Every structure is written in C-alpha cells, then in structure tokens.
C-alpha cells in the first residue's frame, strides 16, 4: 500500500470561448478564435493542483482517506482507513527538504518525527514519497478524457480512456487488479463526472470502473478544498532524529 493525503469536497468551473467556423453569406470562411475544449478545461483544472497547497478526501470501495498536500514545498499528510491496513487507522506524514525525508506516523513511530532512508524504500514505492501532489493523479487520468460535455455551469461529464491515461494504476482511486481485468473496450469508456471552481481549479472527480473479471462495479471519488491555505511546514530538520523503525518500511513497501 502506498502513502498519500487530508480533507474536503469537490466542484469544477470554467468558461468556454467560442469555437468553430462561421460562414458569411458569400461562402467565405471567417474563423472565430477557438477556445479550449471541455476536456482541455478539465486538464487545466487538474494541472492547477500543482500550484499550491490544498486538502483532499477520497473514497474507494475498500479505502477512505483524507489529507493535505503541498507539492511545491514538499509536504504531505494522509490518514487512511481500510485497504491493506484493514480497520486500522494510520496517520502518515512526510516532510521533504533538500533531498531529506522525515516521517511521522501514529502508531508506527509513536507520533515522533523520524529520519527516512530512501535507499530502504522499494523503488516502485518511491514516487509516492518523491512526487508530492494529488493522490488521485487526476491530471494523468484526465489525459484520456473524451466525449466531455458541460452539465451545468461548473460540472462536466464524459468518459475516461484509461488506455491513454498516464500510469492510471498509480492513482489511489484505481485498483490495479480491477483495471487489468477490464476489456479494451471497457478501459476506453469509463464514465466520469467532475467539477471545478471559478478559479479554474479542480474540486472533484468521480468515476466508476465497470464490472469485470467477476468484480462488481467500482465507484471511486475524490474532492479537493482549501486551495491556497497555509499549512504548518515546520519540522525538526536541524534536530537530532532517530531513524525510522522497520515498521515504517514495512508499511511503505507493502
């Protein structure tokens, strides 16, 4: 199980400039400036998540998570219930600065900051600790957005072509085994809904993996809030810290 993520709810908005070609009565083409497509609007809203801190909440059929992240300053907090940790509640925080990683976890470190040795982290798991940002990887998922329509002022509907998405299994919202069970046709047409705010920032994303391989439909969703809030990034980088215990590496490498 990888680590990521604290709190809130979803909603998306954008303005659409005119697009298409206008013909005059003589038959001459007069091209109007083409605005971004609805899919491009959504991708821009997801990219805006990398521009500052925000809180998030996510839910899948097996896991509930909440947290906060600041990709630019290297900060992540996540609380997870379910998944590989069963009914246990685990709080996991990571601070990164100048190539160093500090970890604090309740109950894994007794809620004390400890030093994380990245060489002991499975290379497949390192991106979760090195690429701070959206735990859903909405920008990557929306790379395959198609047939996108606006449903009201700030809502969008369409399909995700997961065969075009960038590493969709790295998203906390996508079960890798369920994804592998989808037919090619199913993977190209996963229904989704999304919302954005007036500042063109993603507020929510919801989609449902269709039933496949004996598995029922898998709805998943994430919401984003508190865009631009000021998190407490203080940490004892200059202090003397104990190394992270083995239980931390067991957790991040599982």
mmCIF file of C-alpha atoms in Angstrom:
data_model
loop_
_atom_site.group_PDB
_atom_site.id
_atom_site.type_symbol
_atom_site.label_atom_id
_atom_site.label_comp_id
_atom_site.label_asym_id
_atom_site.label_seq_id
_atom_site.Cartn_x
_atom_site.Cartn_y
_atom_site.Cartn_z
ATOM 1 C CA UNK A 1 0.000 0.000 0.000
ATOM 2 C CA UNK A 2 1.365 3.413 -0.877
ATOM 3 C CA UNK A 3 1.085 6.518 1.192
ATOM 4 C CA UNK A 4 -0.653 9.809 0.481
ATOM 5 C CA UNK A 5 -3.288 12.535 1.567
ATOM 6 C CA UNK A 6 -6.415 15.480 4.335
ATOM 7 C CA UNK A 7 -9.749 16.748 3.559
ATOM 8 C CA UNK A 8 -12.781 18.109 1.748
ATOM 9 C CA UNK A 9 -15.240 18.157 -1.165
ATOM 10 C CA UNK A 10 -15.414 18.568 -4.948
ATOM 11 C CA UNK A 11 -16.762 21.030 -7.704
ATOM 12 C CA UNK A 12 -15.310 22.397 -11.128
ATOM 13 C CA UNK A 13 -15.892 25.587 -13.250
ATOM 14 C CA UNK A 14 -14.603 27.133 -16.424
ATOM 15 C CA UNK A 15 -15.633 29.493 -19.200
ATOM 16 C CA UNK A 16 -15.723 28.235 -22.732
ATOM 17 C CA UNK A 17 -14.617 30.520 -25.507
ATOM 18 C CA UNK A 18 -16.371 30.202 -28.841
ATOM 19 C CA UNK A 19 -15.159 27.569 -31.233
ATOM 20 C CA UNK A 20 -15.857 26.524 -34.773
ATOM 21 C CA UNK A 21 -16.091 28.298 -38.105
ATOM 22 C CA UNK A 22 -18.610 30.974 -39.068
ATOM 23 C CA UNK A 23 -19.512 31.300 -42.740
ATOM 24 C CA UNK A 24 -20.660 34.557 -44.277
ATOM 25 C CA UNK A 25 -23.344 34.764 -46.962
ATOM 26 C CA UNK A 26 -20.753 34.689 -49.709
ATOM 27 C CA UNK A 27 -19.462 31.332 -48.540
ATOM 28 C CA UNK A 28 -16.110 32.705 -47.354
ATOM 29 C CA UNK A 29 -14.879 31.212 -44.068
ATOM 30 C CA UNK A 30 -14.417 33.518 -41.137
ATOM 31 C CA UNK A 31 -12.668 31.628 -38.368
ATOM 32 C CA UNK A 32 -13.636 32.579 -34.848
ATOM 33 C CA UNK A 33 -10.938 32.204 -32.202
ATOM 34 C CA UNK A 34 -11.092 28.638 -30.932
ATOM 35 C CA UNK A 35 -11.345 28.306 -27.174
ATOM 36 C CA UNK A 36 -10.238 25.338 -25.111
ATOM 37 C CA UNK A 37 -12.315 22.201 -25.350
ATOM 38 C CA UNK A 38 -14.172 20.973 -22.275
ATOM 39 C CA UNK A 39 -11.554 18.231 -21.908
ATOM 40 C CA UNK A 40 -8.763 20.825 -22.049
ATOM 41 C CA UNK A 41 -10.536 22.888 -19.401
ATOM 42 C CA UNK A 42 -10.585 19.906 -17.093
ATOM 43 C CA UNK A 43 -6.960 19.072 -17.728
ATOM 44 C CA UNK A 44 -6.036 22.675 -16.933
ATOM 45 C CA UNK A 45 -8.032 22.496 -13.702
ATOM 46 C CA UNK A 46 -6.172 19.333 -12.676
ATOM 47 C CA UNK A 47 -2.792 20.882 -13.519
ATOM 48 C CA UNK A 48 -3.646 23.794 -11.208
ATOM 49 C CA UNK A 49 -3.463 21.348 -8.297
ATOM 50 C CA UNK A 50 0.330 21.517 -8.555
ATOM 51 C CA UNK A 51 0.377 25.277 -7.956
ATOM 52 C CA UNK A 52 -0.221 25.328 -4.217
ATOM 53 C CA UNK A 53 -1.434 23.526 -1.119
ATOM 54 C CA UNK A 54 -4.894 22.033 -0.747
ATOM 55 C CA UNK A 55 -6.821 19.481 1.282
ATOM 56 C CA UNK A 56 -8.490 16.358 -0.072
ATOM 57 C CA UNK A 57 -10.742 13.436 0.765
ATOM 58 C CA UNK A 58 -11.066 10.262 -1.265
ATOM 59 C CA UNK A 59 -13.121 7.099 -1.178
ATOM 60 C CA UNK A 60 -12.985 3.748 -2.945
ATOM 61 C CA UNK A 61 -14.963 0.584 -2.182
ATOM 62 C CA UNK A 62 -12.196 -0.542 0.220
ATOM 63 C CA UNK A 63 -10.498 2.628 1.459
ATOM 64 C CA UNK A 64 -11.321 6.039 2.882
ATOM 65 C CA UNK A 65 -8.576 8.630 3.034
ATOM 66 C CA UNK A 66 -8.118 12.287 3.891
ATOM 67 C CA UNK A 67 -5.151 14.592 3.897
ATOM 68 C CA UNK A 68 -3.428 17.727 2.724
ATOM 69 C CA UNK A 69 -0.542 18.282 0.363
ATOM 70 C CA UNK A 70 1.753 20.963 -0.964
ATOM 71 C CA UNK A 71 3.662 19.710 -3.976
ATOM 72 C CA UNK A 72 5.809 22.828 -4.331
ATOM 73 C CA UNK A 73 7.052 22.914 -0.719
ATOM 74 C CA UNK A 74 7.317 19.151 -0.238
ATOM 75 C CA UNK A 75 4.672 18.355 2.331
ATOM 76 C CA UNK A 76 2.158 15.564 2.652
ATOM 77 C CA UNK A 77 -0.257 14.387 5.314
ATOM 78 C CA UNK A 78 -2.556 11.414 4.866
ATOM 79 C CA UNK A 79 -4.918 9.434 7.067
ATOM 80 C CA UNK A 80 -6.158 6.137 5.679
ATOM 81 C CA UNK A 81 -8.839 3.738 6.889
ATOM 82 C CA UNK A 82 -9.254 0.372 5.202
ATOM 83 C CA UNK A 83 -7.298 -1.120 2.339
ATOM 84 C CA UNK A 84 -4.293 -3.222 3.314
ATOM 85 C CA UNK A 85 -4.405 -1.945 6.879
ATOM 86 C CA UNK A 86 -7.895 -3.403 7.397
ATOM 87 C CA UNK A 87 -9.838 -1.475 10.002
ATOM 88 C CA UNK A 88 -6.722 0.111 11.473
ATOM 89 C CA UNK A 89 -6.345 3.881 11.397
ATOM 90 C CA UNK A 90 -2.947 5.089 10.302
ATOM 91 C CA UNK A 91 -1.754 8.675 10.155
ATOM 92 C CA UNK A 92 1.305 9.137 7.974
ATOM 93 C CA UNK A 93 3.145 12.404 7.415
ATOM 94 C CA UNK A 94 6.144 13.092 5.215
ATOM 95 C CA UNK A 95 8.276 16.223 5.023
ATOM 96 C CA UNK A 96 10.887 16.632 2.324
ATOM 97 C CA UNK A 97 13.548 19.276 2.128
ATOM 98 C CA UNK A 98 16.911 19.365 0.323
ATOM 99 C CA UNK A 99 16.680 15.677 -0.550
ATOM 100 C CA UNK A 100 15.966 14.609 3.022
ATOM 101 C CA UNK A 101 12.757 12.915 4.125
ATOM 102 C CA UNK A 102 11.235 12.958 7.588
ATOM 103 C CA UNK A 103 8.377 10.664 8.564
ATOM 104 C CA UNK A 104 5.923 10.798 11.434
ATOM 105 C CA UNK A 105 3.224 8.200 11.896
ATOM 106 C CA UNK A 106 0.735 7.205 14.514
ATOM 107 C CA UNK A 107 1.099 4.402 15.546
ATOM 108 C CA UNK A 108 4.232 3.461 13.561
ATOM 109 C CA UNK A 109 6.618 5.999 15.119
ATOM 110 C CA UNK A 110 4.666 6.862 18.235
ATOM 111 C CA UNK A 111 3.849 10.172 16.515
ATOM 112 C CA UNK A 112 7.538 11.244 16.656
ATOM 113 C CA UNK A 113 9.415 12.623 13.658
ATOM 114 C CA UNK A 114 11.999 10.133 12.361
ATOM 115 C CA UNK A 115 14.540 10.039 9.547
ATOM 116 C CA UNK A 116 13.593 8.041 6.430
ATOM 117 C CA UNK A 117 16.350 6.307 4.454
ATOM 118 C CA UNK A 118 15.073 6.302 0.871
ATOM 119 C CA UNK A 119 17.532 3.569 -0.098
ATOM 120 C CA UNK A 120 15.416 1.188 2.010
ATOM 121 C CA UNK A 121 12.242 2.094 0.152
ATOM 122 C CA UNK A 122 11.165 -0.161 -2.723
ATOM 123 C CA UNK A 123 11.936 1.718 -5.989
ATOM 124 C CA UNK A 124 8.360 1.057 -7.083
ATOM 125 C CA UNK A 125 7.112 2.889 -3.987
ATOM 126 C CA UNK A 126 9.456 5.845 -4.066
ATOM 127 C CA UNK A 127 7.342 8.008 -6.391
ATOM 128 C CA UNK A 128 4.711 8.205 -3.640
ATOM 129 C CA UNK A 129 7.307 9.870 -1.404
ATOM 130 C CA UNK A 130 9.137 11.816 -4.097
ATOM 131 C CA UNK A 131 6.283 13.077 -6.226
ATOM 132 C CA UNK A 132 4.218 15.099 -3.798
ATOM 133 C CA UNK A 133 0.847 16.040 -5.141
ATOM 134 C CA UNK A 134 -2.617 14.834 -5.950
ATOM 135 C CA UNK A 135 -3.121 11.287 -4.583
ATOM 136 C CA UNK A 136 -5.654 10.613 -7.347
ATOM 137 C CA UNK A 137 -3.260 11.756 -10.115
ATOM 138 C CA UNK A 138 -6.265 13.432 -11.733
ATOM 139 C CA UNK A 139 -4.091 15.170 -14.318
ATOM 140 C CA UNK A 140 -2.859 11.800 -15.579
ATOM 141 C CA UNK A 141 -6.322 10.242 -15.591
ATOM 142 C CA UNK A 142 -7.808 13.203 -17.450
ATOM 143 C CA UNK A 143 -5.184 12.861 -20.168
ATOM 144 C CA UNK A 144 -7.581 10.270 -21.544
ATOM 145 C CA UNK A 145 -10.760 12.317 -21.101
ATOM 146 C CA UNK A 146 -13.063 12.226 -24.122
ATOM 147 C CA UNK A 147 -16.681 12.945 -25.084
ATOM 148 C CA UNK A 148 -16.652 15.639 -22.387
ATOM 149 C CA UNK A 149 -19.760 17.779 -22.027
ATOM 150 C CA UNK A 150 -20.672 20.537 -19.608
ATOM 151 C CA UNK A 151 -23.532 19.621 -17.315
ATOM 152 C CA UNK A 152 -24.485 22.978 -15.892
ATOM 153 C CA UNK A 153 -22.143 25.841 -15.170
ATOM 154 C CA UNK A 154 -19.423 24.023 -13.242
ATOM 155 C CA UNK A 155 -19.974 20.338 -13.852
ATOM 156 C CA UNK A 156 -18.638 18.053 -16.523
ATOM 157 C CA UNK A 157 -19.477 14.561 -17.724
ATOM 158 C CA UNK A 158 -17.634 12.306 -20.106
ATOM 159 C CA UNK A 159 -15.560 9.172 -20.387
ATOM 160 C CA UNK A 160 -12.002 8.356 -19.428
ATOM 161 C CA UNK A 161 -9.940 6.394 -21.906
ATOM 162 C CA UNK A 162 -7.635 4.707 -19.414
ATOM 163 C CA UNK A 163 -5.590 3.233 -22.243
ATOM 164 C CA UNK A 164 -4.468 6.821 -22.948
ATOM 165 C CA UNK A 165 -4.036 7.847 -19.317
ATOM 166 C CA UNK A 166 -0.528 8.061 -17.902
ATOM 167 C CA UNK A 167 0.056 5.144 -15.499
ATOM 168 C CA UNK A 168 -3.560 5.035 -14.251
ATOM 169 C CA UNK A 169 -2.731 2.334 -11.697
ATOM 170 C CA UNK A 170 -0.649 4.859 -9.711
ATOM 171 C CA UNK A 171 -3.851 6.682 -8.759
ATOM 172 C CA UNK A 172 -5.206 5.886 -5.311
ATOM 173 C CA UNK A 173 -8.633 5.706 -6.948
ATOM 174 C CA UNK A 174 -7.724 2.882 -9.336
ATOM 175 C CA UNK A 175 -7.419 -0.747 -8.260
ATOM 176 C CA UNK A 176 -4.642 -2.192 -10.443
ATOM 177 C CA UNK A 177 -6.122 -5.707 -10.499
ATOM 178 C CA UNK A 178 -9.566 -4.420 -11.435
ATOM 179 C CA UNK A 179 -8.017 -2.263 -14.148
ATOM 180 C CA UNK A 180 -6.184 -5.289 -15.572
ATOM 181 C CA UNK A 181 -9.478 -7.227 -15.702
ATOM 182 C CA UNK A 182 -11.189 -4.647 -17.938
ATOM 183 C CA UNK A 183 -11.607 -5.382 -21.603
ATOM 184 C CA UNK A 184 -10.016 -2.922 -24.016
ATOM 185 C CA UNK A 185 -13.470 -1.547 -24.812
ATOM 186 C CA UNK A 186 -14.304 -1.047 -21.122
ATOM 187 C CA UNK A 187 -10.983 0.680 -20.414
ATOM 188 C CA UNK A 188 -11.642 3.155 -23.219
ATOM 189 C CA UNK A 189 -15.038 4.278 -21.897
ATOM 190 C CA UNK A 190 -15.030 4.696 -18.109
ATOM 191 C CA UNK A 191 -17.796 7.174 -17.195
ATOM 192 C CA UNK A 192 -16.790 10.123 -15.018
ATOM 193 C CA UNK A 193 -18.074 13.360 -13.532
ATOM 194 C CA UNK A 194 -16.010 16.341 -12.426
ATOM 195 C CA UNK A 195 -16.448 19.832 -11.015
ATOM 196 C CA UNK A 196 -14.267 22.947 -10.912
ATOM 197 C CA UNK A 197 -14.381 26.307 -9.179
ATOM 198 C CA UNK A 198 -14.401 29.835 -10.573
ATOM 199 C CA UNK A 199 -10.616 29.924 -10.243
ATOM 200 C CA UNK A 200 -10.301 27.033 -12.694
ATOM 201 C CA UNK A 201 -9.156 24.558 -10.036
ATOM 202 C CA UNK A 202 -10.406 21.026 -9.764
ATOM 203 C CA UNK A 203 -12.866 20.468 -6.922
ATOM 204 C CA UNK A 204 -13.917 16.907 -7.557
ATOM 205 C CA UNK A 205 -13.597 13.822 -9.697
ATOM 206 C CA UNK A 206 -15.764 10.717 -9.638
ATOM 207 C CA UNK A 207 -15.724 7.684 -11.912
ATOM 208 C CA UNK A 208 -16.822 4.065 -11.941
ATOM 209 C CA UNK A 209 -14.792 1.144 -13.214
ATOM 210 C CA UNK A 210 -17.271 -1.256 -14.854
ATOM 211 C CA UNK A 211 -17.821 -4.791 -13.568
ATOM 212 C CA UNK A 212 -15.112 -7.123 -14.891
ATOM 213 C CA UNK A 213 -13.386 -10.384 -14.058
ATOM 214 C CA UNK A 214 -16.021 -11.338 -11.518
ATOM 215 C CA UNK A 215 -15.657 -7.982 -9.753
ATOM 216 C CA UNK A 216 -18.620 -5.629 -9.309
ATOM 217 C CA UNK A 217 -18.562 -2.013 -10.441
ATOM 218 C CA UNK A 218 -16.018 0.050 -8.529
ATOM 219 C CA UNK A 219 -17.041 3.666 -7.883
ATOM 220 C CA UNK A 220 -14.294 5.979 -6.640
ATOM 221 C CA UNK A 221 -14.182 9.689 -5.910
ATOM 222 C CA UNK A 222 -12.012 12.478 -4.581
ATOM 223 C CA UNK A 223 -12.777 16.022 -3.501
ATOM 224 C CA UNK A 224 -10.408 18.976 -3.126
ATOM 225 C CA UNK A 225 -10.796 22.047 -0.917
ATOM 226 C CA UNK A 226 -8.928 24.802 0.943
ATOM 227 C CA UNK A 227 -6.932 25.691 -2.157
ATOM 228 C CA UNK A 228 -4.086 28.005 -1.174
ATOM 229 C CA UNK A 229 -4.286 27.532 2.594
ATOM 230 C CA UNK A 230 -1.075 27.937 4.612
ATOM 231 C CA UNK A 231 -0.037 24.616 6.165
ATOM 232 C CA UNK A 232 2.399 24.327 9.031
ATOM 233 C CA UNK A 233 5.593 23.166 7.346
ATOM 234 C CA UNK A 234 7.732 23.305 10.465
ATOM 235 C CA UNK A 235 9.795 20.218 11.219
ATOM 236 C CA UNK A 236 12.981 19.486 13.158
ATOM 237 C CA UNK A 237 15.278 19.095 10.151
ATOM 238 C CA UNK A 238 18.150 20.529 12.149
ATOM 239 C CA UNK A 239 17.413 18.427 15.207
ATOM 240 C CA UNK A 240 18.757 15.015 16.112
ATOM 241 C CA UNK A 241 16.305 12.407 14.906
ATOM 242 C CA UNK A 242 16.109 8.675 15.311
ATOM 243 C CA UNK A 243 15.964 6.550 12.158
ATOM 244 C CA UNK A 244 12.531 5.393 11.084
ATOM 245 C CA UNK A 245 11.675 1.980 12.560
ATOM 246 C CA UNK A 246 11.305 -1.161 10.439
ATOM 247 C CA UNK A 247 7.510 -0.920 10.694
ATOM 248 C CA UNK A 248 7.605 2.259 8.574
ATOM 249 C CA UNK A 249 9.452 0.476 5.754
ATOM 250 C CA UNK A 250 7.080 -2.478 6.026
ATOM 251 C CA UNK A 251 4.197 -0.027 5.603
ATOM 252 C CA UNK A 252 5.545 1.939 2.639
ATOM 253 C CA UNK A 253 6.911 -1.140 0.829
ATOM 254 C CA UNK A 254 3.759 -3.275 1.154
#
